[in-house]
PDB file of C-alpha atoms in Angstrom:
ATOM      1  CA  UNK A   1     -48.450 -35.794 -23.970  1.00  0.00           C
ATOM      2  CA  UNK A   2     -46.861 -35.401 -27.397  1.00  0.00           C
ATOM      3  CA  UNK A   3     -45.579 -37.650 -30.195  1.00  0.00           C
ATOM      4  CA  UNK A   4     -42.038 -36.605 -31.177  1.00  0.00           C
ATOM      5  CA  UNK A   5     -40.777 -37.392 -34.658  1.00  0.00           C
ATOM      6  CA  UNK A   6     -37.142 -37.162 -35.669  1.00  0.00           C
ATOM      7  CA  UNK A   7     -37.460 -35.709 -39.177  1.00  0.00           C
ATOM      8  CA  UNK A   8     -34.890 -35.700 -41.961  1.00  0.00           C
ATOM      9  CA  UNK A   9     -35.691 -34.609 -45.535  1.00  0.00           C
ATOM     10  CA  UNK A  10     -35.599 -38.085 -47.076  1.00  0.00           C
ATOM     11  CA  UNK A  11     -37.722 -41.167 -47.600  1.00  0.00           C
ATOM     12  CA  UNK A  12     -36.887 -42.222 -44.025  1.00  0.00           C
ATOM     13  CA  UNK A  13     -38.079 -38.896 -42.658  1.00  0.00           C
ATOM     14  CA  UNK A  14     -41.288 -39.061 -44.672  1.00  0.00           C
ATOM     15  CA  UNK A  15     -41.995 -42.587 -43.393  1.00  0.00           C
ATOM     16  CA  UNK A  16     -41.379 -41.450 -39.812  1.00  0.00           C
ATOM     17  CA  UNK A  17     -43.649 -38.432 -40.314  1.00  0.00           C
ATOM     18  CA  UNK A  18     -46.497 -40.591 -41.687  1.00  0.00           C
ATOM     19  CA  UNK A  19     -46.163 -42.997 -38.741  1.00  0.00           C
ATOM     20  CA  UNK A  20     -46.095 -40.087 -36.277  1.00  0.00           C
ATOM     21  CA  UNK A  21     -49.318 -38.687 -37.761  1.00  0.00           C
ATOM     22  CA  UNK A  22     -50.997 -42.098 -37.412  1.00  0.00           C
ATOM     23  CA  UNK A  23     -49.836 -42.424 -33.809  1.00  0.00           C
ATOM     24  CA  UNK A  24     -50.873 -38.852 -32.947  1.00  0.00           C
ATOM     25  CA  UNK A  25     -54.369 -39.503 -34.268  1.00  0.00           C
ATOM     26  CA  UNK A  26     -54.603 -42.809 -32.414  1.00  0.00           C
ATOM     27  CA  UNK A  27     -53.399 -41.208 -29.153  1.00  0.00           C
ATOM     28  CA  UNK A  28     -55.200 -37.880 -29.702  1.00  0.00           C
ATOM     29  CA  UNK A  29     -51.929 -36.010 -29.165  1.00  0.00           C
ATOM     30  CA  UNK A  30     -50.020 -33.299 -31.019  1.00  0.00           C
ATOM     31  CA  UNK A  31     -46.867 -33.933 -33.038  1.00  0.00           C
ATOM     32  CA  UNK A  32     -43.494 -32.349 -32.343  1.00  0.00           C
ATOM     33  CA  UNK A  33     -41.294 -32.447 -35.458  1.00  0.00           C
ATOM     34  CA  UNK A  34     -37.593 -32.211 -34.619  1.00  0.00           C
ATOM     35  CA  UNK A  35     -34.909 -31.645 -37.244  1.00  0.00           C
ATOM     36  CA  UNK A  36     -31.352 -31.179 -36.084  1.00  0.00           C
ATOM     37  CA  UNK A  37     -27.756 -30.852 -37.205  1.00  0.00           C
ATOM     38  CA  UNK A  38     -24.488 -30.458 -35.357  1.00  0.00           C
ATOM     39  CA  UNK A  39     -23.628 -27.588 -37.665  1.00  0.00           C
ATOM     40  CA  UNK A  40     -20.090 -28.874 -38.156  1.00  0.00           C
ATOM     41  CA  UNK A  41     -20.266 -29.285 -41.937  1.00  0.00           C
ATOM     42  CA  UNK A  42     -20.920 -26.905 -44.790  1.00  0.00           C
ATOM     43  CA  UNK A  43     -23.629 -29.212 -46.123  1.00  0.00           C
ATOM     44  CA  UNK A  44     -25.697 -31.582 -43.992  1.00  0.00           C
ATOM     45  CA  UNK A  45     -28.318 -33.471 -46.047  1.00  0.00           C
ATOM     46  CA  UNK A  46     -30.208 -34.307 -42.844  1.00  0.00           C
ATOM     47  CA  UNK A  47     -30.768 -30.627 -42.027  1.00  0.00           C
ATOM     48  CA  UNK A  48     -34.072 -29.631 -43.613  1.00  0.00           C
ATOM     49  CA  UNK A  49     -34.273 -26.557 -45.800  1.00  0.00           C
ATOM     50  CA  UNK A  50     -36.962 -23.928 -45.328  1.00  0.00           C
ATOM     51  CA  UNK A  51     -39.110 -25.338 -48.153  1.00  0.00           C
ATOM     52  CA  UNK A  52     -38.861 -28.867 -46.652  1.00  0.00           C
ATOM     53  CA  UNK A  53     -40.206 -27.663 -43.315  1.00  0.00           C
ATOM     54  CA  UNK A  54     -42.876 -25.523 -44.979  1.00  0.00           C
ATOM     55  CA  UNK A  55     -44.110 -28.638 -46.799  1.00  0.00           C
ATOM     56  CA  UNK A  56     -44.170 -30.601 -43.527  1.00  0.00           C
ATOM     57  CA  UNK A  57     -46.238 -27.835 -41.894  1.00  0.00           C
ATOM     58  CA  UNK A  58     -48.638 -27.789 -44.879  1.00  0.00           C
ATOM     59  CA  UNK A  59     -49.077 -31.566 -44.665  1.00  0.00           C
ATOM     60  CA  UNK A  60     -49.710 -31.563 -40.912  1.00  0.00           C
ATOM     61  CA  UNK A  61     -52.119 -28.646 -41.255  1.00  0.00           C
ATOM     62  CA  UNK A  62     -53.988 -30.398 -44.075  1.00  0.00           C
ATOM     63  CA  UNK A  63     -54.204 -33.506 -41.893  1.00  0.00           C
ATOM     64  CA  UNK A  64     -55.587 -31.343 -39.060  1.00  0.00           C
ATOM     65  CA  UNK A  65     -52.897 -32.604 -36.673  1.00  0.00           C
ATOM     66  CA  UNK A  66     -51.794 -30.095 -34.029  1.00  0.00           C
ATOM     67  CA  UNK A  67     -48.053 -29.681 -34.412  1.00  0.00           C
ATOM     68  CA  UNK A  68     -44.878 -27.806 -33.559  1.00  0.00           C
ATOM     69  CA  UNK A  69     -41.672 -27.798 -35.607  1.00  0.00           C
ATOM     70  CA  UNK A  70     -38.253 -27.300 -34.050  1.00  0.00           C
ATOM     71  CA  UNK A  71     -35.038 -27.038 -35.990  1.00  0.00           C
ATOM     72  CA  UNK A  72     -31.955 -27.168 -33.793  1.00  0.00           C
ATOM     73  CA  UNK A  73     -28.284 -26.536 -34.541  1.00  0.00           C
ATOM     74  CA  UNK A  74     -26.464 -26.515 -31.226  1.00  0.00           C
ATOM     75  CA  UNK A  75     -23.387 -28.673 -31.851  1.00  0.00           C
ATOM     76  CA  UNK A  76     -24.980 -31.874 -30.588  1.00  0.00           C
ATOM     77  CA  UNK A  77     -26.076 -34.969 -32.451  1.00  0.00           C
ATOM     78  CA  UNK A  78     -29.711 -35.911 -33.030  1.00  0.00           C
ATOM     79  CA  UNK A  79     -29.776 -38.538 -30.279  1.00  0.00           C
ATOM     80  CA  UNK A  80     -28.607 -36.012 -27.684  1.00  0.00           C
ATOM     81  CA  UNK A  81     -31.174 -33.430 -28.795  1.00  0.00           C
ATOM     82  CA  UNK A  82     -34.039 -35.927 -28.794  1.00  0.00           C
ATOM     83  CA  UNK A  83     -33.038 -37.397 -25.429  1.00  0.00           C
ATOM     84  CA  UNK A  84     -33.000 -33.919 -23.869  1.00  0.00           C
ATOM     85  CA  UNK A  85     -36.451 -33.100 -25.216  1.00  0.00           C
ATOM     86  CA  UNK A  86     -37.815 -36.404 -23.909  1.00  0.00           C
ATOM     87  CA  UNK A  87     -36.265 -35.718 -20.506  1.00  0.00           C
ATOM     88  CA  UNK A  88     -37.692 -32.194 -20.235  1.00  0.00           C
ATOM     89  CA  UNK A  89     -41.100 -32.485 -21.898  1.00  0.00           C
ATOM     90  CA  UNK A  90     -44.058 -34.854 -21.774  1.00  0.00           C
ATOM     91  CA  UNK A  91     -43.305 -37.132 -24.727  1.00  0.00           C
ATOM     92  CA  UNK A  92     -45.348 -40.317 -25.013  1.00  0.00           C
ATOM     93  CA  UNK A  93     -43.619 -41.760 -28.093  1.00  0.00           C
ATOM     94  CA  UNK A  94     -40.572 -41.091 -30.266  1.00  0.00           C
ATOM     95  CA  UNK A  95     -40.846 -41.991 -33.951  1.00  0.00           C
ATOM     96  CA  UNK A  96     -37.686 -42.385 -36.040  1.00  0.00           C
ATOM     97  CA  UNK A  97     -36.799 -43.680 -39.463  1.00  0.00           C
ATOM     98  CA  UNK A  98     -34.189 -46.413 -39.746  1.00  0.00           C
ATOM     99  CA  UNK A  99     -32.184 -47.898 -42.576  1.00  0.00           C
ATOM    100  CA  UNK A 100     -30.360 -51.148 -42.941  1.00  0.00           C
ATOM    101  CA  UNK A 101     -26.669 -50.957 -42.069  1.00  0.00           C
ATOM    102  CA  UNK A 102     -24.001 -53.607 -42.109  1.00  0.00           C
ATOM    103  CA  UNK A 103     -22.427 -54.604 -38.781  1.00  0.00           C
ATOM    104  CA  UNK A 104     -19.157 -52.981 -39.914  1.00  0.00           C
ATOM    105  CA  UNK A 105     -21.032 -49.789 -40.831  1.00  0.00           C
ATOM    106  CA  UNK A 106     -22.556 -49.665 -37.353  1.00  0.00           C
ATOM    107  CA  UNK A 107     -19.175 -50.282 -35.737  1.00  0.00           C
ATOM    108  CA  UNK A 108     -17.421 -47.507 -37.661  1.00  0.00           C
ATOM    109  CA  UNK A 109     -20.175 -44.926 -37.821  1.00  0.00           C
ATOM    110  CA  UNK A 110     -22.319 -45.741 -34.790  1.00  0.00           C
ATOM    111  CA  UNK A 111     -26.081 -45.630 -34.974  1.00  0.00           C
ATOM    112  CA  UNK A 112     -28.228 -42.643 -34.046  1.00  0.00           C
ATOM    113  CA  UNK A 113     -31.291 -44.890 -33.960  1.00  0.00           C
ATOM    114  CA  UNK A 114     -29.588 -47.305 -31.572  1.00  0.00           C
ATOM    115  CA  UNK A 115     -28.495 -44.472 -29.310  1.00  0.00           C
ATOM    116  CA  UNK A 116     -32.046 -43.088 -29.197  1.00  0.00           C
ATOM    117  CA  UNK A 117     -33.447 -46.545 -28.415  1.00  0.00           C
ATOM    118  CA  UNK A 118     -31.017 -46.922 -25.524  1.00  0.00           C
ATOM    119  CA  UNK A 119     -31.238 -43.372 -24.124  1.00  0.00           C
ATOM    120  CA  UNK A 120     -34.907 -42.414 -24.029  1.00  0.00           C
ATOM    121  CA  UNK A 121     -37.232 -43.821 -21.350  1.00  0.00           C
ATOM    122  CA  UNK A 122     -40.403 -43.722 -23.470  1.00  0.00           C
ATOM    123  CA  UNK A 123     -41.398 -46.104 -26.265  1.00  0.00           C
ATOM    124  CA  UNK A 124     -39.660 -45.662 -29.642  1.00  0.00           C
ATOM    125  CA  UNK A 125     -41.281 -46.590 -32.931  1.00  0.00           C
ATOM    126  CA  UNK A 126     -38.673 -47.270 -35.618  1.00  0.00           C
ATOM    127  CA  UNK A 127     -40.002 -47.335 -39.182  1.00  0.00           C
ATOM    128  CA  UNK A 128     -38.447 -48.145 -42.541  1.00  0.00           C
ATOM    129  CA  UNK A 129     -39.024 -46.278 -45.772  1.00  0.00           C
ATOM    130  CA  UNK A 130     -41.279 -47.919 -48.341  1.00  0.00           C
TER     131      UNK A 130
END
């Protein structure tokens, strides 16, 4: 089994990564770091740059946590990518970062976190940034 973390290069992503490391240690499982973008914009602040992912790998290596990093750009949103991975691999837990949104903001923009919670069959740990 594996702990999957939806990573974005932000305080939310860092909080999710820390929680995933804690859960991986507790469960004695590796971590799968997933960073994704639809690829439909010139700039996507959620798509990690090479130095962001290199830092994540250094941190996980320093923590002695077995890990894999996947960066996907296949025209699908993060919830779709994560749901497919959960459906095809042995994932015990999904860890995501969440932020507060107004009800109107959720209505207009939707919520990736909500879609993940509703789509995946395994437990989901939603964490907030400090």
